Each structure stands twice: as structure tokens, then as C-alpha cells.
């Protein structure tokens, strides 16, 4: 047996069973157990419900390819799903998403910590204890202070602009903390809401209960960083590994090579199986070059997993030998129009209802390519997230068709019996989005609503999108966007879209009933009860008419026949890279 395979047989003892029914029951698992828990499947769409080609065999090199370089390898700076997936190879957190397909993968499991957390003070305090024997790539023990320091780095917005702000939003609490580099604490650990009473204990204090806090801690920004090795803005060139792989070389123009971290102890890790000896990422010239590499066998997987190009898709679906290697994956993203409350006459809910009733969502999907583009959406919560209601169809337009008479009725009720003029804004960098916008404009014209499509460049579009005054000044009554949550829970998905003053609440809705329901859901400790509340939030938001979801996005992704343990993870929107092995 190779050393890699021997390592897989080490027993992993954790205090919380990430896949069982009792979160307090101790469980002993091996990496083989993790693999065995994934139902073996195969063929077309095989990775959607189980693991294609399950195997415990180690060795070889996993070959990834991407048309885009990682935005950053620094956990404080990256805000890219592809890096969040890749990061599971070289970064560990207190907790992480369970390494399983389907609903099981949305559960939180211990990683560096011994459990998923001890909750007290009415849901305001979370306490974690680090496992013994966890180290960085140089053998230095990982301490609670390293975890706190890594979190504090995300507060240094001058050095790490564009990174996730979830921890800053939850933990700053009016302190106006600006990160460890401007910290007056001699150890740079002055964030008062996070305590480290000893080397293995870390305590988080929240202002209010937030049931999804462990989901936030499962994101890369909560990874430990050793202060002595922090090179600030240059840390992204060589982040210190805590996972089973370390960075051997990285060039944003050429690619990345990861090799085994021999200081990683599999006995402390119930998430990762670490099968390949190395992982290589090649940066391709464009999406067509990615497809070429996949088809000729020089790459195993597109890191971004954003779907095959049209010509390649046609070829694969027509070839019986290739079709078993693809999956039509639900990415967790939703395409939708926001109807702006700051722009008259859409500040009147009856005018918004007129738009809703006049729109055939199936025709909008057709503009993106038809059934292969995804499923027609009735609500904002996608099928990959708890709280999704497959029966939600507030305006009766999910199964196809529209209701022009209803639309004209509500136009009359909002004082616009002859219709009105408005602007549909889409990013000019997305040709497919222009087709969708033109489809909507054509449908609205049938009831007297004259919608002019504007396509500002991407920079101007996104700069205005988060500013209600700019939207009003530009007269953008309807805006086309896509949304995907940072973690697979209804709170993570809906709160940013509906919370007053959230930069992602593009429609500018501030609704007392919805706000109250969200607060109630955030305080609910029962997952089922919380999902039911979020289901009500979704349907209530549909009643308000500010959000017009029309597509639950899918992508046709190709996986090499060399891959083992290939399953789609609901938190990652594609194959779980850390679970993959290779044959040959």
C-alpha cells in the first residue's frame, strides 16, 4: 500500500457527527467511511445525487483548468466561488461544510474545532475548542489566536477591498475596528467581540442571535493566519497552508501547483480525503481553450464549472461515449428582475403587479437557451437551499403563459390605464442578458408598458446598482441581475436581498412584515421551523412584487473519466474539488 492510501485508513474521531441525526453523539469515522457514505452513481447527471466512481485510491495529479485566474489566494481578500472551492485543499476553518452531495452537504461539520460550537446567551455567544495536533505547514501549532488574527485581517478594508464583509458586519458592533495593522493592542488582537482565553478556546460574542453564524465561519475568511508569516497585501502570493496541500508555485498568468503538506494530520480532519499527490491549475486563454483541454484529455475539470460552450455542448450530448461524463448542475444561482421602489410608477405595488402578470417566465428562459439553461423560478429561494417552495407561483406564470387582462386591471388601479414608460437596465458585458431584457420589453409592450432597454458597461452598471439615488436619477425601473448566496441557507440567500440598507437590496424594499419575519427566523434554533419561516418570507416578498425571479440556473459541466469521488456539492455549485481522486 502506498503512503497515501495508508493515510486514508487512519481513524478520525470527532465530537459531532456531520451526517448523523444526533449532533451531540460522538462518532468515529475513517476517510473510507466518508466515501462509503456517498451513494455510488454514474452516467449523465450521476454526480447530482451521489458520487461517480467512488474510490479510496490515492496518488496521481489532479489537473484543473480555468479561463480566469483566482481573484486572490488570500482568504481575507477572495470573493470568488472558484477559490472558495479550491481553498478547501489548503485552508481549514473551525467548521466546514460536510463533504457530501445533496442536502447532507449543507450541514456544518467540525474542522479545526472539536464540535460545531457551543451556543449560549440566547444564541449570542458561540464557543469553540480547537482539536489537539492541528498545525500549519511548517509544523507550528494552530492556536485560537491564529484564528482570531485571520478574522481580524478581514477588517483591514484598505488592504483587502472587495473581500467578504460578513464577519465585520457581525462582529464590529460599533467598535469601528480597522484591522490588526492599525490595532493599538500590542499583539494586534484588539477586536473585543472575539476572545481567546487560552490557546485552544475562542469565543464569539454577537449583538443579536444569528443562527447562520457557523455557516459564516465555514467560509475561507475565517481561516487561521500566523501573524509572524503575514506579509499583508503580498500574503496572497504564498498563504500559509493549514490543509492537506501547500502552495508549491503560483503565477496568476500561468497557474498554480499544490503539493502535499506533510504536516497535515488526517487524524484531525474529518472533511478531507486528500487523495491526489498534487493538484495543478492551468490558466487558459479563454473558455474555448478550456473546452478543448477537457475534450482532448489534458485537463480533468474546469475549476470555475461554468458550463461547456455551445459547440462543445452539442458535440457531447450527441456522443453516447461522452454524455455519461456531464452533469446539468443546479448552481444555486437565480436570474431575476428587480422592480425598483425608488422609480415611479413602480413605487406603487399595483404597477409592479401589472409587470408580474404581463410576464411569461418561460419565454424569458427561452431567451437564455431553453430548458438546458435551468428551471423556471416561482420564488427567489432555489431548490438547492432549505425553505425552497416548489409550489410557489404567486402570479400563476411559472408553468408558462401570462395574464394580460390582470396586468391591464392593475395598471388601471395604479392610475396608469394607458400604460407607462420605464427603463430596463442590464450589464452591457452580458449578451445573453440583453436577449432576456428584449424579451421582457416585448411582453410588456403588449399591455401598454413601453420598456426601453439600456446596456451600460459593467463598471457603471454595478456602481449604480447599489445606490438607490443613482437608480432613481437614471430612471432604471427594472434591473436584471443574478444572485447566488455565499452559503446554502435561506438566511444567507434572502437577507441580503431584503434587508433594509443592504447593498444587495437593489429594489430598495423596506417592509415591516418581512423584516419581522426575518428577525424571527434568525432567532429560530430549529432548522425546520426556520426553513418554514423563510418560506413565508419568500412568498411575502413575491406578494410585494419587487422581485421577479424567472430562472434557477443550471450549467452543463464536464468531468474527466479519470476522476473518482465526483459529486456536486450544494455549497459550492459544482464538484467538491477536495474530494476528488484520479485514476491512471
Tab-separated table of N, CA, C and O in Angstrom, residues 291-366:
chain	number	residue	atom	x	y	z
A	291	UNK	N	-12.551	24.175	-22.974
A	291	UNK	CA	-13.286	23.052	-23.560
A	291	UNK	C	-12.361	22.128	-24.347
A	291	UNK	O	-12.476	20.899	-24.273
A	292	UNK	N	-11.430	22.715	-25.096
A	292	UNK	CA	-10.502	21.918	-25.888
A	292	UNK	C	-9.671	21.005	-24.996
A	292	UNK	O	-9.478	19.820	-25.287
A	293	UNK	N	-9.177	21.557	-23.886
A	293	UNK	CA	-8.363	20.765	-22.963
A	293	UNK	C	-9.173	19.637	-22.330
A	293	UNK	O	-8.668	18.523	-22.152
A	294	UNK	N	-10.425	19.913	-22.014
A	294	UNK	CA	-11.281	18.872	-21.443
A	294	UNK	C	-11.537	17.765	-22.453
A	294	UNK	O	-11.494	16.572	-22.128
A	295	UNK	N	-11.791	18.153	-23.684
A	295	UNK	CA	-12.124	17.170	-24.709
A	295	UNK	C	-10.915	16.321	-25.126
A	295	UNK	O	-11.057	15.138	-25.432
A	296	UNK	N	-9.709	16.922	-25.139
A	296	UNK	CA	-8.541	16.136	-25.551
A	296	UNK	C	-7.874	15.413	-24.388
A	296	UNK	O	-6.857	14.726	-24.566
A	297	UNK	N	-8.428	15.588	-23.168
A	297	UNK	CA	-7.960	14.827	-22.022
A	297	UNK	C	-6.758	15.381	-21.306
A	297	UNK	O	-6.185	14.706	-20.442
A	298	UNK	N	-6.348	16.619	-21.615
A	298	UNK	CA	-5.211	17.206	-20.907
A	298	UNK	C	-5.637	17.916	-19.624
A	298	UNK	O	-4.791	18.383	-18.867
A	299	UNK	N	-6.938	18.022	-19.375
A	299	UNK	CA	-7.464	18.592	-18.129
A	299	UNK	C	-8.617	17.710	-17.659
A	299	UNK	O	-9.329	17.101	-18.462
A	300	UNK	N	-8.799	17.658	-16.346
A	300	UNK	CA	-9.839	16.817	-15.753
A	300	UNK	C	-11.118	17.578	-15.442
A	300	UNK	O	-12.202	17.003	-15.448
A	301	UNK	N	-10.994	18.868	-15.169
A	301	UNK	CA	-12.167	19.634	-14.713
A	301	UNK	C	-11.928	21.123	-14.887
A	301	UNK	O	-10.822	21.616	-14.634
A	302	UNK	N	-12.968	21.818	-15.315
A	302	UNK	CA	-12.951	23.282	-15.330
A	302	UNK	C	-13.154	23.749	-13.895
A	302	UNK	O	-14.176	23.463	-13.275
A	303	UNK	N	-12.176	24.440	-13.339
A	303	UNK	CA	-12.263	24.890	-11.953
A	303	UNK	C	-13.511	25.729	-11.719
A	303	UNK	O	-14.200	25.583	-10.702
A	304	UNK	N	-13.838	26.617	-12.663
A	304	UNK	CA	-14.995	27.501	-12.498
A	304	UNK	C	-16.311	26.751	-12.646
A	304	UNK	O	-17.325	27.158	-12.080
A	305	UNK	N	-16.314	25.665	-13.407
A	305	UNK	CA	-17.511	24.850	-13.635
A	305	UNK	C	-18.703	25.718	-14.055
A	305	UNK	O	-19.796	25.632	-13.498
A	306	UNK	N	-18.447	26.585	-15.047
A	306	UNK	CA	-19.486	27.489	-15.546
A	306	UNK	C	-20.158	26.972	-16.806
A	306	UNK	O	-20.934	27.690	-17.431
A	307	UNK	N	-19.870	25.741	-17.200
A	307	UNK	CA	-20.588	25.130	-18.303
A	307	UNK	C	-19.819	25.100	-19.606
A	307	UNK	O	-19.005	25.983	-19.894
A	308	UNK	N	-20.093	24.076	-20.402
A	308	UNK	CA	-19.478	23.942	-21.721
A	308	UNK	C	-20.015	25.000	-22.678
A	308	UNK	O	-21.162	25.438	-22.557
A	309	UNK	N	-19.181	25.384	-23.628
A	309	UNK	CA	-19.619	26.307	-24.665
A	309	UNK	C	-20.593	25.588	-25.608
A	309	UNK	O	-20.652	24.355	-25.662
A	310	UNK	N	-21.354	26.354	-26.364
A	310	UNK	CA	-22.454	25.788	-27.142
A	310	UNK	C	-21.996	24.689	-28.098
A	310	UNK	O	-22.626	23.614	-28.190
A	311	UNK	N	-20.905	24.923	-28.818
A	311	UNK	CA	-20.444	23.926	-29.787
A	311	UNK	C	-20.030	22.635	-29.087
A	311	UNK	O	-20.335	21.521	-29.559
A	312	UNK	N	-19.343	22.772	-27.958
A	312	UNK	CA	-18.909	21.586	-27.219
A	312	UNK	C	-20.100	20.871	-26.608
A	312	UNK	O	-20.160	19.633	-26.599
A	313	UNK	N	-21.037	21.635	-26.107
A	313	UNK	CA	-22.246	21.044	-25.535
A	313	UNK	C	-22.960	20.171	-26.579
A	313	UNK	O	-23.357	19.033	-26.293
A	314	UNK	N	-23.110	20.702	-27.783
A	314	UNK	CA	-23.783	19.961	-28.848
A	314	UNK	C	-23.043	18.671	-29.158
A	314	UNK	O	-23.646	17.598	-29.312
A	315	UNK	N	-21.722	18.762	-29.210
A	315	UNK	CA	-20.907	17.579	-29.511
A	315	UNK	C	-21.058	16.518	-28.424
A	315	UNK	O	-21.250	15.331	-28.716
A	316	UNK	N	-20.983	16.938	-27.172
A	316	UNK	CA	-21.030	15.988	-26.060
A	316	UNK	C	-22.389	15.295	-25.969
A	316	UNK	O	-22.471	14.076	-25.781
A	317	UNK	N	-23.456	16.065	-26.120
A	317	UNK	CA	-24.793	15.490	-25.982
A	317	UNK	C	-25.150	14.582	-27.160
A	317	UNK	O	-26.075	13.767	-27.052
A	318	UNK	N	-24.419	14.700	-28.257
A	318	UNK	CA	-24.679	13.843	-29.415
A	318	UNK	C	-23.802	12.601	-29.431
A	318	UNK	O	-23.961	11.730	-30.293
A	319	UNK	N	-22.878	12.497	-28.481
A	319	UNK	CA	-21.926	11.390	-28.458
A	319	UNK	C	-22.201	10.516	-27.235
A	319	UNK	O	-22.000	10.931	-26.095
A	320	UNK	N	-22.643	9.296	-27.461
A	320	UNK	CA	-23.008	8.398	-26.365
A	320	UNK	C	-21.826	8.058	-25.462
A	320	UNK	O	-22.028	7.672	-24.295
A	321	UNK	N	-20.623	8.211	-25.949
A	321	UNK	CA	-19.450	7.923	-25.117
A	321	UNK	C	-19.083	9.103	-24.220
A	321	UNK	O	-18.361	8.931	-23.224
A	322	UNK	N	-19.552	10.297	-24.563
A	322	UNK	CA	-19.222	11.500	-23.788
A	322	UNK	C	-20.354	11.930	-22.852
A	322	UNK	O	-20.101	12.499	-21.785
A	323	UNK	N	-21.596	11.669	-23.232
A	323	UNK	CA	-22.741	12.113	-22.434
A	323	UNK	C	-22.689	11.628	-20.993
A	323	UNK	O	-23.069	12.377	-20.079
A	324	UNK	N	-22.203	10.402	-20.712
A	324	UNK	CA	-22.141	9.967	-19.306
A	324	UNK	C	-21.169	10.763	-18.446
A	324	UNK	O	-21.151	10.586	-17.226
A	325	UNK	N	-20.388	11.662	-19.052
A	325	UNK	CA	-19.397	12.434	-18.294
A	325	UNK	C	-19.862	13.849	-17.963
A	325	UNK	O	-19.062	14.668	-17.507
A	326	UNK	N	-21.121	14.153	-18.212
A	326	UNK	CA	-21.586	15.515	-17.949
A	326	UNK	C	-22.751	15.498	-16.962
A	326	UNK	O	-23.480	14.518	-16.832
A	327	UNK	N	-22.886	16.635	-16.272
A	327	UNK	CA	-23.977	16.837	-15.325
A	327	UNK	C	-24.596	18.205	-15.572
A	327	UNK	O	-23.870	19.204	-15.729
A	328	UNK	N	-25.927	18.251	-15.613
A	328	UNK	CA	-26.632	19.526	-15.731
A	328	UNK	C	-26.880	20.016	-14.306
A	328	UNK	O	-27.857	19.646	-13.654
A	329	UNK	N	-25.975	20.835	-13.833
A	329	UNK	CA	-25.877	21.163	-12.420
A	329	UNK	C	-26.692	22.399	-12.064
A	329	UNK	O	-26.606	23.432	-12.746
A	330	UNK	N	-27.472	22.305	-11.003
A	330	UNK	CA	-28.104	23.490	-10.432
A	330	UNK	C	-27.047	24.238	-9.637
A	330	UNK	O	-26.524	23.735	-8.646
A	331	UNK	N	-26.732	25.438	-10.068
A	331	UNK	CA	-25.638	26.185	-9.452
A	331	UNK	C	-26.046	26.861	-8.153
A	331	UNK	O	-25.186	27.311	-7.394
A	332	UNK	N	-27.351	26.973	-7.900
A	332	UNK	CA	-27.818	27.733	-6.740
A	332	UNK	C	-28.040	29.200	-7.063
A	332	UNK	O	-28.487	29.965	-6.200
A	333	UNK	N	-27.761	29.588	-8.311
A	333	UNK	CA	-27.967	30.982	-8.724
A	333	UNK	C	-29.375	31.169	-9.276
A	333	UNK	O	-29.955	30.254	-9.864
A	334	UNK	N	-29.919	32.361	-9.087
A	334	UNK	CA	-31.247	32.710	-9.583
A	334	UNK	C	-31.127	33.953	-10.455
A	334	UNK	O	-30.525	34.961	-10.055
A	335	UNK	N	-31.697	33.892	-11.634
A	335	UNK	CA	-31.795	35.061	-12.508
A	335	UNK	C	-33.132	35.738	-12.217
A	335	UNK	O	-34.175	35.076	-12.184
A	336	UNK	N	-33.095	37.050	-12.050
A	336	UNK	CA	-34.329	37.750	-11.695
A	336	UNK	C	-34.255	39.223	-12.091
A	336	UNK	O	-33.173	39.785	-12.293
A	337	UNK	N	-35.429	39.824	-12.220
A	337	UNK	CA	-35.554	41.268	-12.387
A	337	UNK	C	-35.965	41.868	-11.051
A	337	UNK	O	-36.818	41.311	-10.352
A	338	UNK	N	-35.350	42.978	-10.706
A	338	UNK	CA	-35.822	43.733	-9.539
A	338	UNK	C	-36.593	44.947	-10.042
A	338	UNK	O	-36.154	45.648	-10.955
A	339	UNK	N	-37.755	45.165	-9.456
A	339	UNK	CA	-38.632	46.286	-9.813
A	339	UNK	C	-38.445	47.357	-8.749
A	339	UNK	O	-38.752	47.149	-7.574
A	340	UNK	N	-37.928	48.497	-9.179
A	340	UNK	CA	-37.359	49.474	-8.255
A	340	UNK	C	-38.422	50.330	-7.555
A	340	UNK	O	-39.190	51.043	-8.212
A	341	UNK	N	-38.413	50.293	-6.240
A	341	UNK	CA	-39.374	51.081	-5.459
A	341	UNK	C	-39.045	52.561	-5.475
A	341	UNK	O	-39.886	53.384	-5.096
A	342	UNK	N	-37.839	52.933	-5.914
A	342	UNK	CA	-37.453	54.348	-5.940
A	342	UNK	C	-37.874	55.031	-7.233
A	342	UNK	O	-37.741	56.254	-7.367
A	343	UNK	N	-38.375	54.258	-8.204
A	343	UNK	CA	-38.676	54.807	-9.525
A	343	UNK	C	-40.169	54.694	-9.807
A	343	UNK	O	-40.718	53.589	-9.885
A	344	UNK	N	-40.823	55.840	-9.959
A	344	UNK	CA	-42.253	55.852	-10.279
A	344	UNK	C	-42.463	55.356	-11.711
A	344	UNK	O	-41.598	55.570	-12.581
A	345	UNK	N	-43.576	54.701	-11.980
A	345	UNK	CA	-44.675	54.377	-11.075
A	345	UNK	C	-44.516	53.033	-10.367
A	345	UNK	O	-45.451	52.544	-9.737
A	346	UNK	N	-43.306	52.440	-10.444
A	346	UNK	CA	-43.111	51.143	-9.820
A	346	UNK	C	-42.978	51.239	-8.304
A	346	UNK	O	-42.812	50.222	-7.631
A	347	UNK	N	-43.065	52.448	-7.782
A	347	UNK	CA	-43.161	52.597	-6.332
A	347	UNK	C	-44.548	52.200	-5.839
A	347	UNK	O	-44.762	52.036	-4.636
A	348	UNK	N	-45.479	52.007	-6.761
A	348	UNK	CA	-46.833	51.540	-6.453
A	348	UNK	C	-46.889	50.028	-6.724
A	348	UNK	O	-46.618	49.582	-7.838
A	349	UNK	N	-47.246	49.257	-5.687
A	349	UNK	CA	-47.221	47.798	-5.835
A	349	UNK	C	-48.159	47.311	-6.932
A	349	UNK	O	-47.918	46.268	-7.566
A	350	UNK	N	-49.219	48.074	-7.229
A	350	UNK	CA	-50.157	47.636	-8.265
A	350	UNK	C	-49.532	47.731	-9.654
A	350	UNK	O	-49.794	46.878	-10.522
A	351	UNK	N	-48.687	48.714	-9.858
A	351	UNK	CA	-47.953	48.783	-11.128
A	351	UNK	C	-46.933	47.650	-11.225
A	351	UNK	O	-46.683	47.103	-12.306
A	352	UNK	N	-46.347	47.289	-10.094
A	352	UNK	CA	-45.420	46.150	-10.091
A	352	UNK	C	-46.173	44.861	-10.399
A	352	UNK	O	-45.674	43.997	-11.133
A	353	UNK	N	-47.358	44.718	-9.838
A	353	UNK	CA	-48.158	43.529	-10.120
A	353	UNK	C	-48.503	43.448	-11.611
A	353	UNK	O	-48.551	42.359	-12.183
A	354	UNK	N	-48.729	44.587	-12.212
A	354	UNK	CA	-49.020	44.603	-13.649
A	354	UNK	C	-47.858	44.006	-14.437
A	354	UNK	O	-48.053	43.223	-15.379
A	355	UNK	N	-46.632	44.378	-14.066
A	355	UNK	CA	-45.456	43.814	-14.728
A	355	UNK	C	-45.382	42.308	-14.491
A	355	UNK	O	-45.108	41.530	-15.413
A	356	UNK	N	-45.643	41.894	-13.264
A	356	UNK	CA	-45.574	40.468	-12.936
A	356	UNK	C	-46.568	39.662	-13.766
A	356	UNK	O	-46.213	38.621	-14.350
A	357	UNK	N	-47.807	40.118	-13.852
A	357	UNK	CA	-48.834	39.373	-14.583
A	357	UNK	C	-48.597	39.395	-16.096
A	357	UNK	O	-49.027	38.488	-16.811
A	358	UNK	N	-47.905	40.411	-16.580
A	358	UNK	CA	-47.666	40.530	-18.026
A	358	UNK	C	-46.488	39.688	-18.506
A	358	UNK	O	-46.265	39.582	-19.714
A	359	UNK	N	-45.757	39.079	-17.576
A	359	UNK	CA	-44.505	38.404	-17.921
A	359	UNK	C	-44.655	36.894	-17.955
A	359	UNK	O	-45.090	36.274	-16.982
A	360	UNK	N	-44.276	36.309	-19.070
A	360	UNK	CA	-44.215	34.852	-19.226
A	360	UNK	C	-42.781	34.429	-18.904
A	360	UNK	O	-41.860	34.661	-19.692
A	361	UNK	N	-42.591	33.801	-17.771
A	361	UNK	CA	-41.235	33.460	-17.321
A	361	UNK	C	-40.594	32.401	-18.210
A	361	UNK	O	-39.361	32.358	-18.337
A	362	UNK	N	-41.400	31.556	-18.818
A	362	UNK	CA	-40.848	30.545	-19.717
A	362	UNK	C	-40.205	31.192	-20.945
A	362	UNK	O	-39.175	30.720	-21.438
A	363	UNK	N	-40.803	32.284	-21.443
A	363	UNK	CA	-40.218	32.984	-22.588
A	363	UNK	C	-38.883	33.621	-22.214
A	363	UNK	O	-37.957	33.680	-23.035
A	364	UNK	N	-38.773	34.086	-20.977
A	364	UNK	CA	-37.504	34.648	-20.527
A	364	UNK	C	-36.434	33.550	-20.482
A	364	UNK	O	-35.287	33.769	-20.873
A	365	UNK	N	-36.831	32.371	-20.018
A	365	UNK	CA	-35.889	31.256	-20.009
A	365	UNK	C	-35.473	30.886	-21.430
A	365	UNK	O	-34.291	30.594	-21.687
A	366	UNK	N	-36.420	30.909	-22.347
A	366	UNK	CA	-36.109	30.577	-23.734
A	366	UNK	C	-35.054	31.511	-24.313
A	366	UNK	O	-34.223	31.105	-25.141
